[in-house]
C-alpha angles and dihedrals in degrees: 000000000000124000123206120253116259115258136179086228098056120103124261126257088256091053091047091052090051091052093046089053088056093046100092095047104048097087093046093045092059093204136069111266125230092232090064092046090055092056092049095047095043088057093043090235093147084062099050092121101029102117116253088238087066095045099266133121094259093209124188115254095253095045089054091047091054092050090051089050091050091057091045092053087062095045134334096233089059093053093046093052092048095049093046093047094043093044092061091054092085089069087077087075091063094052131075111261096252091050094045093050092048089058101032106019096110127056091238092057113101137166128229123182153118136265091208114108093237100148146045129237115205113204113242131163109296097006143331142310105227130200132163149096130257134187137220101023100169113210092024096144095057100030116121092197139017132216121204136175116237137181110241110235116209102123134352092265096053109107100167118137125209133177120234129198119212134175115261092244089066092055131080113216115212108207100220104126105128106151124149092245142021083045095162095056095091089222093173132152122257138201134208117198120199095318121167111235117190116234089246089060093059123081144165121231099228132119094245091055096058117118092193128045126211139130096268093052091051091063117100107260096234090051089051092049094050090047089061097042098054096057087059088058092043093051096043090049088054088056092047091050092053092048091048093049089051089052092051091051093047091051091049093230113176120251091250096047119119091248092054092045089052089053091052090049092050092050092052091046091048094049093047092046092049092048091049092049097051096039091055093042090051090049091052092046094053094043090051088065090064105033145355115282107256127225094253092055090049091051092049092050091048091052091048093052091051093046090051089051092050094047093049094047093051093048093046091051090051088057098040094058087067096053096085119191093346089062094055100041109107092215096054120101094227090054093049091048091049090052091048091054093048092049095048091047090054092071110118094236090061095049125092089239091068094068 
């Protein structure tokens, strides 16, 4: 089985032990625990992709992907929270330095939010009055700020959309996350009601709006998002495979049994999928140093991410049908891991309909 590359950004053995100790309880807790947050913030992993010019780690795409995978190998909820929190770090590059540092200047500061245009921003002197409601803001209970897309209201024909960033104390979290998996990700809805947002706290996610230039920020945003989602699946599948192999051993299935054959197939599928993902991501990362990533490359990477998702889901289902009662018990680790995979794979950007 594969081991992750060493990295100066990975967590220590002590941190890893602390996360492993939390592993069995995350699904049953139904919320993200403070002990896990402490490990993430101490290692600045919410700031993987905050540019160094704004005080972050400024990681390369593939280094960040491997760190997200490392968390996901321990437990899917961990990986999902890290990739969501880290993913929002790039917004610092669209904000003036003083604004960016006010929202992301400390390791414990993290953004939750939504890219759905669920609100309206009425132009007023100096900024906007913002109201609206947004769903699925992972990390909402520990976020220190929220980003939300709004339609700018000046006249009935104005259809522009801007993102706004607001402090968490100006947001109302609606605790409605009730999915079958990723139950500790606090992916609740939130509401903003007639809040004044200064003009400097509004931004548009577009290349010509960047205040900082580097390779990561040159990547198309949807490519970047998919590149962070898939390592969660890769890492959580690694955990599922280990749990399933343990199950096969405990049941004393023969090496040529259908259950053992399914495990071998899943391992090969996982290894091939992981290799494909990182090879293509490395190719994109190196090419971005020379030129802008073109639409065809973005499409190819999107297709690959969806194909990887499909292959993993099929192979995991072939294994899970052999897990008997242990596989359907809500309090078993293999069941929780299976539900986490299914929930992560349900994200629109990993579905064929997103192409």
